[in-house]
PDB file of C-alpha atoms (C1' of nucleotides) in Angstrom:
ATOM      1  CA  MET A  20       0.000   0.000   0.000  1.00 60.00           C
ATOM      2  CA  PRO A  21       2.633   2.357   0.930  1.00 87.00           C
ATOM      3  CA  GLU A  22       4.640   5.467   0.407  1.00 93.00           C
ATOM      4  CA  LEU A  23       5.997   7.656   3.153  1.00 94.00           C
ATOM      5  CA  PRO A  24       2.625   8.807   4.584  1.00 94.00           C
ATOM      6  CA  GLU A  25       1.099   5.325   4.672  1.00 93.00           C
ATOM      7  CA  VAL A  26       4.232   3.891   6.269  1.00 94.00           C
ATOM      8  CA  GLU A  27       4.283   6.680   8.847  1.00 95.00           C
ATOM      9  CA  HIS A  28       0.616   5.942   9.553  1.00 94.00           C
ATOM     10  CA  THR A  29       1.551   2.285   9.978  1.00 95.00           C
ATOM     11  CA  ARG A  30       4.416   3.287  12.304  1.00 95.00           C
ATOM     12  CA  ARG A  31       2.027   5.197  14.556  1.00 95.00           C
ATOM     13  CA  ASN A  32      -0.318   2.211  14.667  1.00 94.00           C
ATOM     14  CA  LEU A  33       2.463  -0.246  15.471  1.00 96.00           C
ATOM     15  CA  ASP A  34       3.783   2.090  18.143  1.00 96.00           C
ATOM     16  CA  ARG A  35       0.364   2.182  19.811  1.00 95.00           C
ATOM     17  CA  TRP A  36      -0.148  -1.557  19.498  1.00 95.00           C
ATOM     18  CA  MET A  37       3.308  -2.916  20.221  1.00 96.00           C
ATOM     19  CA  ARG A  38       5.546  -0.593  22.234  1.00 96.00           C
ATOM     20  CA  GLY A  39       6.173  -2.264  25.560  1.00 95.00           C
ATOM     21  CA  ALA A  40       4.655  -5.526  24.356  1.00 96.00           C
ATOM     22  CA  THR A  41       6.350  -8.934  24.492  1.00 97.00           C
ATOM     23  CA  LEU A  42       6.102 -11.320  21.546  1.00 97.00           C
ATOM     24  CA  LYS A  43       4.614 -14.494  23.014  1.00 96.00           C
ATOM     25  CA  LYS A  44       4.010 -16.465  19.848  1.00 96.00           C
ATOM     26  CA  VAL A  45       5.122 -15.771  16.303  1.00 96.00           C
ATOM     27  CA  THR A  46       3.570 -17.631  13.381  1.00 94.00           C
ATOM     28  CA  THR A  47       4.672 -17.625   9.755  1.00 93.00           C
ATOM     29  CA  GLU A  48       5.276 -20.057   6.949  1.00 90.00           C
ATOM     30  CA  ASP A  49       6.439 -17.542   4.405  1.00 91.00           C
ATOM     31  CA  ALA A  50      10.121 -18.036   3.614  1.00 90.00           C
ATOM     32  CA  ARG A  51       9.782 -15.440   0.900  1.00 89.00           C
ATOM     33  CA  ILE A  52       8.898 -12.595   3.235  1.00 93.00           C
ATOM     34  CA  VAL A  53      10.791 -13.270   6.450  1.00 93.00           C
ATOM     35  CA  ALA A  54      14.488 -13.488   7.267  1.00 91.00           C
ATOM     36  CA  PRO A  55      16.042 -15.659   8.599  1.00 92.00           C
ATOM     37  CA  THR A  56      14.328 -17.377   5.693  1.00 87.00           C
ATOM     38  CA  LYS A  57      13.755 -20.572   7.618  1.00 89.00           C
ATOM     39  CA  PRO A  58      10.466 -19.746   9.355  1.00 90.00           C
ATOM     40  CA  SER A  59      11.313 -21.916  12.365  1.00 92.00           C
ATOM     41  CA  ALA A  60      14.544 -19.980  12.957  1.00 93.00           C
ATOM     42  CA  PHE A  61      12.729 -16.659  12.490  1.00 94.00           C
ATOM     43  CA  VAL A  62      10.066 -17.655  15.000  1.00 95.00           C
ATOM     44  CA  ARG A  63      12.558 -18.986  17.538  1.00 95.00           C
ATOM     45  CA  ALA A  64      14.724 -15.850  17.511  1.00 95.00           C
ATOM     46  CA  LEU A  65      11.767 -13.495  17.754  1.00 96.00           C
ATOM     47  CA  THR A  66       9.797 -15.205  20.508  1.00 97.00           C
ATOM     48  CA  GLY A  67      10.233 -13.515  23.868  1.00 97.00           C
ATOM     49  CA  ARG A  68      11.450 -10.178  22.469  1.00 97.00           C
ATOM     50  CA  THR A  69      10.015  -6.974  23.889  1.00 97.00           C
ATOM     51  CA  VAL A  70       9.378  -4.003  21.582  1.00 97.00           C
ATOM     52  CA  THR A  71      10.952  -0.800  22.891  1.00 97.00           C
ATOM     53  CA  ALA A  72      10.463   1.513  19.899  1.00 97.00           C
ATOM     54  CA  VAL A  73       9.016   1.664  16.385  1.00 96.00           C
ATOM     55  CA  GLU A  74      10.923   3.845  13.941  1.00 95.00           C
ATOM     56  CA  ARG A  75      10.578   4.745  10.276  1.00 95.00           C
ATOM     57  CA  ARG A  76      12.955   5.891   7.602  1.00 93.00           C
ATOM     58  CA  GLY A  77      11.479   6.352   4.142  1.00 93.00           C
ATOM     59  CA  LYS A  78       9.292   3.341   3.425  1.00 94.00           C
ATOM     60  CA  TRP A  79      11.123   1.135   5.919  1.00 94.00           C
ATOM     61  CA  LEU A  80      10.052   0.431   9.470  1.00 95.00           C
ATOM     62  CA  ARG A  81      12.316  -0.710  12.295  1.00 95.00           C
ATOM     63  CA  LEU A  82      11.177  -2.280  15.551  1.00 96.00           C
ATOM     64  CA  LEU A  83      13.801  -2.093  18.294  1.00 97.00           C
ATOM     65  CA  PHE A  84      13.962  -4.752  21.003  1.00 97.00           C
ATOM     66  CA  GLU A  85      15.170  -4.750  24.596  1.00 97.00           C
ATOM     67  CA  LYS A  86      18.917  -4.292  24.935  1.00 94.00           C
ATOM     68  CA  GLU A  87      19.244  -7.700  26.586  1.00 96.00           C
ATOM     69  CA  ALA A  88      18.034  -9.323  23.349  1.00 95.00           C
ATOM     70  CA  PRO A  89      20.467 -11.710  21.617  1.00 96.00           C
ATOM     71  CA  ALA A  90      23.019  -9.852  19.506  1.00 94.00           C
ATOM     72  CA  LYS A  91      21.535 -11.196  16.277  1.00 91.00           C
ATOM     73  CA  ALA A  92      17.960 -10.253  17.207  1.00 94.00           C
ATOM     74  CA  ARG A  93      18.097  -6.630  18.241  1.00 94.00           C
ATOM     75  CA  GLN A  94      15.835  -5.137  15.583  1.00 95.00           C
ATOM     76  CA  LEU A  95      13.174  -6.089  13.065  1.00 96.00           C
ATOM     77  CA  PHE A  96      13.079  -4.329   9.687  1.00 95.00           C
ATOM     78  CA  VAL A  97       9.789  -4.220   7.814  1.00 95.00           C
ATOM     79  CA  HIS A  98       8.984  -3.151   4.262  1.00 94.00           C
ATOM     80  CA  LEU A  99       5.374  -3.329   3.084  1.00 94.00           C
ATOM     81  CA  GLY A 100       6.242  -3.769  -0.589  1.00 92.00           C
ATOM     82  CA  MET A 101       3.331  -2.786  -2.783  1.00 89.00           C
ATOM     83  CA  THR A 102       0.445  -4.431  -0.947  1.00 90.00           C
ATOM     84  CA  GLY A 103       1.434  -5.152   2.651  1.00 93.00           C
ATOM     85  CA  TRP A 104      -0.348  -3.885   5.772  1.00 93.00           C
ATOM     86  CA  PHE A 105      -0.836  -4.650   9.460  1.00 94.00           C
ATOM     87  CA  GLU A 106      -3.933  -5.615  11.390  1.00 92.00           C
ATOM     88  CA  HIS A 107      -4.562  -5.401  15.098  1.00 92.00           C
ATOM     89  CA  ALA A 108      -6.740  -7.990  16.815  1.00 90.00           C
ATOM     90  CA  ILE A 109      -7.807  -8.050  20.444  1.00 85.00           C
ATOM     91  CA  ALA A 110      -8.828 -11.417  21.832  1.00 74.00           C
ATOM     92  CA  GLY A 111     -12.572 -11.874  21.588  1.00 61.00           C
ATOM     93  CA  GLN A 112     -13.060  -9.115  19.070  1.00 62.00           C
ATOM     94  CA  GLU A 113     -13.675  -9.450  15.392  1.00 54.00           C
ATOM     95  CA  GLU A 114     -10.625  -9.246  13.174  1.00 56.00           C
ATOM     96  CA  VAL A 115     -11.240  -6.698  10.448  1.00 52.00           C
ATOM     97  CA  ALA A 116      -8.826  -5.433   7.878  1.00 47.00           C
ATOM     98  CA  THR A 117      -8.047  -1.732   7.879  1.00 49.00           C
ATOM     99  CA  ASN A 118      -5.795  -1.233   4.899  1.00 46.00           C
ATOM    100  CA  PRO A 119      -6.422   2.435   4.077  1.00 43.00           C
ATOM    101  CA  LEU A 120      -5.572   2.005   0.419  1.00 41.00           C
ATOM    102  CA  GLN A 121      -7.802  -0.970  -0.208  1.00 43.00           C
ATOM    103  CA  SER A 122     -11.454  -0.467  -0.902  1.00 39.00           C
ATOM    104  CA  ALA A 123     -13.757  -1.507   1.899  1.00 35.00           C
ATOM    105  CA  GLY A 124     -14.917  -4.480  -0.127  1.00 35.00           C
ATOM    106  CA  SER A 125     -11.504  -6.099  -0.344  1.00 42.00           C
ATOM    107  CA  ARG A 126     -10.819  -6.228   3.400  1.00 49.00           C
ATOM    108  CA  SER A 127      -9.678  -9.689   4.258  1.00 71.00           C
ATOM    109  CA  LEU A 128      -7.217 -11.732   6.233  1.00 83.00           C
ATOM    110  CA  ARG A 129      -7.038 -14.159   3.341  1.00 84.00           C
ATOM    111  CA  PHE A 130      -3.454 -13.160   2.678  1.00 89.00           C
ATOM    112  CA  GLU A 131      -2.160 -13.297   6.217  1.00 92.00           C
ATOM    113  CA  ARG A 132       1.602 -13.941   6.055  1.00 93.00           C
ATOM    114  CA  ALA A 133       2.751 -13.580   9.652  1.00 94.00           C
ATOM    115  CA  ARG A 134       1.150 -13.254  13.070  1.00 95.00           C
ATOM    116  CA  PHE A 135       2.628 -11.827  16.258  1.00 95.00           C
ATOM    117  CA  ALA A 136       0.738 -12.764  19.413  1.00 96.00           C
ATOM    118  CA  ILE A 137       1.661 -10.252  22.101  1.00 96.00           C
ATOM    119  CA  THR A 138       0.928  -9.527  25.703  1.00 94.00           C
ATOM    120  CA  ARG A 139       1.121  -6.110  27.252  1.00 91.00           C
ATOM    121  CA  THR A 140      -0.145  -4.447  30.365  1.00 87.00           C
ATOM    122  CA  VAL A 141      -2.559  -1.558  29.942  1.00 83.00           C
ATOM    123  CA  ARG A 142      -3.683   0.207  33.145  1.00 87.00           C
ATOM    124  CA  GLY A 143      -2.721  -2.768  35.280  1.00 88.00           C
ATOM    125  CA  LYS A 144      -4.497  -5.275  33.062  1.00 86.00           C
ATOM    126  CA  THR A 145      -2.621  -7.779  30.924  1.00 88.00           C
ATOM    127  CA  ARG A 146      -4.110  -8.048  27.452  1.00 85.00           C
ATOM    128  CA  GLN A 147      -3.776 -10.779  24.841  1.00 90.00           C
ATOM    129  CA  GLU A 148      -3.572  -9.280  21.373  1.00 94.00           C
ATOM    130  CA  SER A 149      -2.279 -10.023  17.904  1.00 94.00           C
ATOM    131  CA  VAL A 150      -0.599  -7.988  15.218  1.00 95.00           C
ATOM    132  CA  ILE A 151      -1.030  -9.565  11.811  1.00 94.00           C
ATOM    133  CA  TYR A 152       0.916  -8.923   8.627  1.00 94.00           C
ATOM    134  CA  VAL A 153      -1.203  -9.253   5.471  1.00 94.00           C
ATOM    135  CA  ASP A 154       0.270  -9.042   1.975  1.00 92.00           C
ATOM    136  CA  PRO A 155      -1.448 -10.450  -1.148  1.00 90.00           C
ATOM    137  CA  ARG A 156       1.461  -9.958  -3.533  1.00 87.00           C
ATOM    138  CA  ARG A 157       4.170 -10.926  -1.058  1.00 91.00           C
ATOM    139  CA  TRP A 158       6.590  -8.208  -2.083  1.00 90.00           C
ATOM    140  CA  GLY A 159       7.010  -7.145   1.548  1.00 92.00           C
ATOM    141  CA  ARG A 160       9.919  -8.102   3.821  1.00 94.00           C
ATOM    142  CA  ILE A 161      10.231  -8.751   7.558  1.00 95.00           C
ATOM    143  CA  ILE A 162      13.905  -9.034   8.424  1.00 94.00           C
ATOM    144  CA  LEU A 163      15.299  -9.840  11.855  1.00 95.00           C
ATOM    145  CA  ALA A 164      18.818  -8.490  12.287  1.00 93.00           C
ATOM    146  CA  GLY A 165      21.414  -7.353  14.781  1.00 92.00           C
ATOM    147  CA  ASP A 166      23.025  -4.541  12.851  1.00 89.00           C
ATOM    148  CA  ASP A 167      21.450  -2.209  10.332  1.00 90.00           C
ATOM    149  CA  ILE A 168      20.750  -3.774   6.951  1.00 91.00           C
ATOM    150  CA  PRO A 169      21.999  -2.232   3.660  1.00 88.00           C
ATOM    151  CA  ALA A 170      18.474  -1.294   2.534  1.00 90.00           C
ATOM    152  CA  TRP A 171      18.148   0.878   5.652  1.00 92.00           C
ATOM    153  CA  THR A 172      21.662   2.302   5.648  1.00 89.00           C
ATOM    154  CA  SER A 173      21.591   3.336   1.993  1.00 89.00           C
ATOM    155  CA  LEU A 174      18.472   5.486   2.358  1.00 91.00           C
ATOM    156  CA  GLY A 175      18.769   9.219   1.751  1.00 91.00           C
ATOM    157  CA  PRO A 176      17.345  11.840   4.110  1.00 92.00           C
ATOM    158  CA  ASP A 177      13.733  11.383   5.147  1.00 93.00           C
ATOM    159  CA  PRO A 178      11.523  14.421   4.404  1.00 93.00           C
ATOM    160  CA  LEU A 179       9.763  14.182   7.786  1.00 91.00           C
ATOM    161  CA  VAL A 180      12.569  12.927  10.026  1.00 90.00           C
ATOM    162  CA  ASP A 181      15.464  14.904   8.524  1.00 92.00           C
ATOM    163  CA  GLY A 182      13.789  17.595   6.430  1.00 92.00           C
ATOM    164  CA  ILE A 183      14.680  18.436   2.831  1.00 92.00           C
ATOM    165  CA  ASP A 184      18.038  20.085   2.186  1.00 91.00           C
ATOM    166  CA  VAL A 185      17.530  21.918  -1.119  1.00 92.00           C
ATOM    167  CA  ALA A 186      21.222  22.673  -1.643  1.00 90.00           C
ATOM    168  CA  ARG A 187      22.132  19.010  -1.237  1.00 89.00           C
ATOM    169  CA  LEU A 188      19.387  17.967  -3.633  1.00 90.00           C
ATOM    170  CA  ALA A 189      20.642  20.450  -6.233  1.00 90.00           C
ATOM    171  CA  LYS A 190      24.117  18.964  -5.997  1.00 87.00           C
ATOM    172  CA  LYS A 191      22.832  15.423  -6.523  1.00 87.00           C
ATOM    173  CA  PHE A 192      20.568  16.374  -9.421  1.00 89.00           C
ATOM    174  CA  ALA A 193      23.223  18.346 -11.278  1.00 86.00           C
ATOM    175  CA  ARG A 194      24.953  15.127 -12.368  1.00 83.00           C
ATOM    176  CA  ARG A 195      21.826  13.377 -13.592  1.00 85.00           C
ATOM    177  CA  LYS A 196      21.859  14.399 -17.198  1.00 81.00           C
ATOM    178  CA  LYS A 197      19.376  11.878 -18.535  1.00 84.00           C
ATOM    179  CA  GLN A 198      17.125  11.199 -15.577  1.00 89.00           C
ATOM    180  CA  SER A 199      13.796  12.980 -15.236  1.00 92.00           C
ATOM    181  CA  ILE A 200      12.978  14.989 -12.134  1.00 93.00           C
ATOM    182  CA  LYS A 201      10.231  12.529 -11.232  1.00 93.00           C
ATOM    183  CA  GLU A 202      12.529   9.503 -11.380  1.00 92.00           C
ATOM    184  CA  ALA A 203      15.150  11.406  -9.383  1.00 92.00           C
ATOM    185  CA  LEU A 204      12.638  12.258  -6.634  1.00 93.00           C
ATOM    186  CA  MET A 205      11.632   8.603  -6.394  1.00 93.00           C
ATOM    187  CA  ASP A 206      15.235   7.447  -5.989  1.00 92.00           C
ATOM    188  CA  GLN A 207      15.362   6.316  -2.348  1.00 91.00           C
ATOM    189  CA  THR A 208      18.984   7.398  -1.959  1.00 91.00           C
ATOM    190  CA  VAL A 209      17.961  10.949  -2.915  1.00 90.00           C
ATOM    191  CA  LEU A 210      14.953  11.264  -0.613  1.00 92.00           C
ATOM    192  CA  ALA A 211      13.681   8.336   1.400  1.00 93.00           C
ATOM    193  CA  GLY A 212       9.977   7.667   1.088  1.00 93.00           C
ATOM    194  CA  VAL A 213       8.885   9.527  -2.050  1.00 93.00           C
ATOM    195  CA  GLY A 214       7.000   7.154  -4.332  1.00 93.00           C
ATOM    196  CA  ASN A 215       4.982   7.413  -7.507  1.00 93.00           C
ATOM    197  CA  ILE A 216       1.924   9.082  -6.005  1.00 93.00           C
ATOM    198  CA  GLN A 217       3.729  11.648  -3.859  1.00 94.00           C
ATOM    199  CA  ALA A 218       6.021  12.558  -6.779  1.00 94.00           C
ATOM    200  CA  ILE A 219       3.029  13.013  -9.089  1.00 94.00           C
ATOM    201  CA  GLU A 220       1.170  15.169  -6.574  1.00 94.00           C
ATOM    202  CA  ALA A 221       4.177  17.339  -5.678  1.00 94.00           C
ATOM    203  CA  LEU A 222       5.118  18.030  -9.304  1.00 95.00           C
ATOM    204  CA  TRP A 223       1.528  18.963 -10.098  1.00 95.00           C
ATOM    205  CA  LYS A 224       1.497  21.346  -7.128  1.00 96.00           C
ATOM    206  CA  SER A 225       4.763  22.929  -8.328  1.00 96.00           C
ATOM    207  CA  LYS A 226       3.500  23.149 -11.939  1.00 96.00           C
ATOM    208  CA  ILE A 227       6.495  21.219 -13.268  1.00 95.00           C
ATOM    209  CA  ASP A 228       6.361  18.626 -16.069  1.00 94.00           C
ATOM    210  CA  PRO A 229       7.699  15.355 -14.550  1.00 93.00           C
ATOM    211  CA  ARG A 230       9.666  14.717 -17.761  1.00 92.00           C
ATOM    212  CA  SER A 231      11.873  17.748 -17.112  1.00 92.00           C
ATOM    213  CA  GLY A 232      15.512  16.743 -16.707  1.00 91.00           C
ATOM    214  CA  ALA A 233      16.648  16.534 -13.091  1.00 91.00           C
ATOM    215  CA  SER A 234      19.693  18.642 -13.936  1.00 90.00           C
ATOM    216  CA  ALA A 235      17.473  21.332 -15.496  1.00 90.00           C
ATOM    217  CA  ILE A 236      15.666  22.098 -12.251  1.00 92.00           C
ATOM    218  CA  GLY A 237      16.895  25.353 -10.759  1.00 91.00           C
ATOM    219  CA  PRO A 238      17.073  26.347  -7.086  1.00 91.00           C
ATOM    220  CA  LYS A 239      13.750  28.169  -7.165  1.00 93.00           C
ATOM    221  CA  ASP A 240      11.921  25.154  -8.590  1.00 94.00           C
ATOM    222  CA  LEU A 241      13.692  22.870  -6.135  1.00 93.00           C
ATOM    223  CA  ALA A 242      12.543  24.979  -3.206  1.00 94.00           C
ATOM    224  CA  SER A 243       9.038  24.795  -4.634  1.00 95.00           C
ATOM    225  CA  ILE A 244       9.221  21.004  -4.989  1.00 95.00           C
ATOM    226  CA  ALA A 245      10.404  20.671  -1.380  1.00 94.00           C
ATOM    227  CA  LYS A 246       7.431  22.719  -0.246  1.00 95.00           C
ATOM    228  CA  SER A 247       5.037  20.710  -2.421  1.00 95.00           C
ATOM    229  CA  LEU A 248       6.383  17.436  -1.080  1.00 94.00           C
ATOM    230  CA  ARG A 249       5.751  18.589   2.479  1.00 95.00           C
ATOM    231  CA  TRP A 250       2.278  19.670   1.389  1.00 95.00           C
ATOM    232  CA  THR A 251       1.269  16.362  -0.198  1.00 94.00           C
ATOM    233  CA  ILE A 252       2.840  14.263   2.575  1.00 94.00           C
ATOM    234  CA  GLU A 253       1.010  16.195   5.292  1.00 94.00           C
ATOM    235  CA  ARG A 254      -2.262  16.099   3.360  1.00 93.00           C
ATOM    236  CA  THR A 255      -2.060  12.341   2.853  1.00 92.00           C
ATOM    237  CA  LEU A 256      -1.142  11.873   6.504  1.00 92.00           C
ATOM    238  CA  ASP A 257      -4.164  13.928   7.576  1.00 90.00           C
ATOM    239  CA  ASP A 258      -6.433  11.879   5.309  1.00 89.00           C
ATOM    240  CA  LEU A 259      -5.112   8.675   6.842  1.00 89.00           C
ATOM    241  CA  ALA A 260      -5.548  10.011  10.375  1.00 88.00           C
ATOM    242  CA  LYS A 261      -9.217  10.717   9.637  1.00 84.00           C
ATOM    243  CA  GLY A 262      -9.504   6.998   9.137  1.00 75.00           C
ATOM    244  CA  ASP A 263     -12.484   7.005   6.806  1.00 61.00           C
ATOM    245  CA  ASP A 264     -11.003   4.444   4.465  1.00 56.00           C
ATOM    246  CA  GLY A 265     -14.087   4.353   2.319  1.00 53.00           C
ATOM    247  CA  VAL A 266     -12.852   7.370   0.355  1.00 63.00           C
ATOM    248  CA  ASP A 267     -11.671   5.955  -2.937  1.00 73.00           C
ATOM    249  CA  ASN A 268      -9.092   8.438  -4.225  1.00 86.00           C
ATOM    250  CA  PRO A 269      -7.983  11.266  -1.924  1.00 89.00           C
ATOM    251  CA  PHE A 270      -5.403  12.610  -4.398  1.00 93.00           C
ATOM    252  CA  LYS A 271      -5.550  15.689  -6.615  1.00 93.00           C
ATOM    253  CA  VAL A 272      -4.340  14.202  -9.907  1.00 93.00           C
ATOM    254  CA  TYR A 273      -3.049  10.644  -9.313  1.00 93.00           C
ATOM    255  CA  GLY A 274      -5.404   8.149 -10.925  1.00 90.00           C
ATOM    256  CA  ARG A 275      -7.562  10.922 -12.397  1.00 91.00           C
ATOM    257  CA  LYS A 276      -6.813  10.739 -16.113  1.00 89.00           C
ATOM    258  CA  GLY A 277      -9.493  12.561 -18.093  1.00 89.00           C
ATOM    259  CA  GLU A 278     -10.821  14.467 -15.101  1.00 90.00           C
ATOM    260  CA  PRO A 279     -10.454  18.271 -15.084  1.00 92.00           C
ATOM    261  CA  CYS A 280      -7.314  19.686 -13.479  1.00 94.00           C
ATOM    262  CA  PRO A 281      -8.364  21.018 -10.045  1.00 94.00           C
ATOM    263  CA  ARG A 282      -6.473  24.223 -10.894  1.00 94.00           C
ATOM    264  CA  CYS A 283      -7.238  25.045 -14.545  1.00 93.00           C
ATOM    265  CA  LYS A 284      -9.914  22.500 -15.581  1.00 93.00           C
ATOM    266  CA  THR A 285      -7.864  21.083 -18.498  1.00 93.00           C
ATOM    267  CA  PRO A 286      -8.394  17.303 -18.757  1.00 92.00           C
ATOM    268  CA  LEU A 287      -5.566  15.409 -17.029  1.00 92.00           C
ATOM    269  CA  GLU A 288      -3.371  13.121 -19.107  1.00 91.00           C
ATOM    270  CA  ARG A 289      -1.560   9.903 -18.300  1.00 88.00           C
ATOM    271  CA  PHE A 290       1.603   8.359 -19.724  1.00 88.00           C
ATOM    272  CA  ASP A 291       4.490   6.077 -18.813  1.00 87.00           C
ATOM    273  CA  LEU A 292       7.691   7.530 -17.414  1.00 89.00           C
ATOM    274  CA  GLY A 293      10.556   5.288 -16.421  1.00 86.00           C
ATOM    275  CA  GLY A 294       8.183   2.360 -16.232  1.00 86.00           C
ATOM    276  CA  ARG A 295       5.730   4.066 -13.883  1.00 89.00           C
ATOM    277  CA  THR A 296       2.378   5.546 -14.715  1.00 88.00           C
ATOM    278  CA  THR A 297       2.338   9.313 -14.503  1.00 91.00           C
ATOM    279  CA  THR A 298      -0.540  11.786 -14.441  1.00 92.00           C
ATOM    280  CA  ILE A 299      -0.164  15.457 -15.307  1.00 93.00           C
ATOM    281  CA  CYS A 300      -2.079  18.536 -16.292  1.00 93.00           C
ATOM    282  CA  PRO A 301      -0.810  19.238 -19.819  1.00 93.00           C
ATOM    283  CA  ALA A 302      -1.679  22.918 -19.477  1.00 94.00           C
ATOM    284  CA  CYS A 303      -0.302  24.098 -16.180  1.00 93.00           C
ATOM    285  CA  GLN A 304       2.668  21.741 -15.744  1.00 95.00           C
ATOM    286  CA  THR A 305       5.464  22.938 -17.997  1.00 94.00           C
ATOM    287  CA  LEU A 306       8.810  21.551 -19.142  1.00 92.00           C
ATOM    288  CA  ARG A 307      12.028  22.951 -17.707  1.00 91.00           C
TER     289      ARG A 307
ATOM    290  C1'  DA B  23      -8.920 -11.648 -22.535  1.00 90.99           C
ATOM    291  C1'  DT B  24      -6.268  -7.486 -21.602  1.00 90.99           C
ATOM    292  C1'  DT B  25      -4.322  -3.931 -18.982  1.00 90.99           C
ATOM    293  C1'  DA B  26      -2.948  -1.646 -14.947  1.00 90.99           C
ATOM    294  C1'  DT B  27      -1.301  -1.439 -10.000  1.00 90.99           C
ATOM    295  C1'  DT B  28       1.149   2.607  -4.113  1.00 90.99           C
ATOM    296  C1'  DG B  29       8.022  -0.833  -4.921  1.00 90.99           C
ATOM    297  C1'  DT B  30      12.620  -2.840  -4.829  1.00 90.99           C
ATOM    298  C1'  DT B  31      16.396  -5.497  -6.597  1.00 90.99           C
ATOM    299  C1'  DG B  32      19.764  -7.749  -9.374  1.00 90.99           C
ATOM    300  C1'  DG B  33      21.758  -8.138 -13.776  1.00 90.99           C
ATOM    301  C1'  DT B  34      23.896  -5.866 -17.566  1.00 90.99           C
ATOM    302  C1'  DA B  35      25.985  -2.336 -20.081  1.00 90.99           C
ATOM    303  C1'  DG B  36      28.235   1.822 -20.487  1.00 90.99           C
TER     304       DG B  36
ATOM    305  C1'  DT C  19      32.138   4.050  -8.786  1.00 90.99           C
ATOM    306  C1'  DC C  20      28.222   6.113 -10.784  1.00 90.99           C
ATOM    307  C1'  DT C  21      24.339   6.177 -14.048  1.00 90.99           C
ATOM    308  C1'  DA C  22      20.743   3.977 -16.955  1.00 90.99           C
ATOM    309  C1'  DC C  23      17.659   0.422 -18.326  1.00 90.99           C
ATOM    310  C1'  DC C  24      14.920  -3.811 -17.793  1.00 90.99           C
ATOM    311  C1'  DA C  25      12.896  -7.995 -16.158  1.00 90.99           C
ATOM    312  C1'  DA C  26      11.229 -10.236 -12.243  1.00 90.99           C
ATOM    313  C1'  DC C  27       8.540 -10.793  -8.207  1.00 90.99           C
ATOM    314  C1'  DA C  28       2.404 -11.969  -7.378  1.00 90.99           C
ATOM    315  C1'  DA C  29      -2.436 -11.326  -7.207  1.00 90.99           C
ATOM    316  C1'  DT C  30      -6.051  -8.921  -8.045  1.00 90.99           C
ATOM    317  C1'  DA C  31      -9.509  -5.319 -10.163  1.00 90.99           C
ATOM    318  C1'  DA C  32     -11.600  -2.990 -13.975  1.00 90.99           C
TER     319       DA C  32
END
DNA sequence: ATTATTGTTGGTAG
DNA sequence: TCTACCAACAATAA
């Protein structure tokens, strides 16, 4: 499901559900998603861990465990891929999917891939709960590790955690003679967490054609893009916090080919750019 | 039946 | 070492 805002939303959920909780029973059979890839080893190393913090960098999540945890099981890295999400189930209550990017009709635990049974004490009462990872396409990853993994270490600055340094961006983009500005923004070593939707929305807001060369974007445009990224990330985050997941498409132009541009009413167009679908207003987004 | 989908990675070539 | 391009991964939904 996820780009930066959805993953941050997931982080806040996991923090509420799991911080201070102990993993009593871990269940998975999916050698494709978890590491260590032998599910029995994954389960064994994870059982008994206590979650002390839930962090996010870009589209990656990191659960930290108690410092007494075995050296090889200090942290759990999670990537939701394209279609992963987490459920929360309290014993005795109905388990209902809450993936904010899935339509209400497709809610299901049919594609459960891993389950974490936890106990935690809330106001003096010990509660039995479960956190469930669901992922139809199985592109997600749940990686138990001691040290940081390369995927985490190689990430660029996170727009929310670190802010956007326009001067540093300009330096990186200057050398990208063939790459488009949209592809450059989606490069996770440039900015961690910007995906197809957020790039589309930000470039629309800044009135820049996504096909513009990255090296052709001047400092003024870059400052505008930084502002637009903050705008679309915050907007998406607010939409998610509202929690009414029945709303089909909360975005301004993404997925709205043929609809009038919210700014100038020109019909929006769609095309492929670097293998990803891209929506623009052909009138008010111009080439640099 | 066909096309499209919110993402990453590993190979190859330059 | 850096950049660029592509196929692969999997399961729907329209």
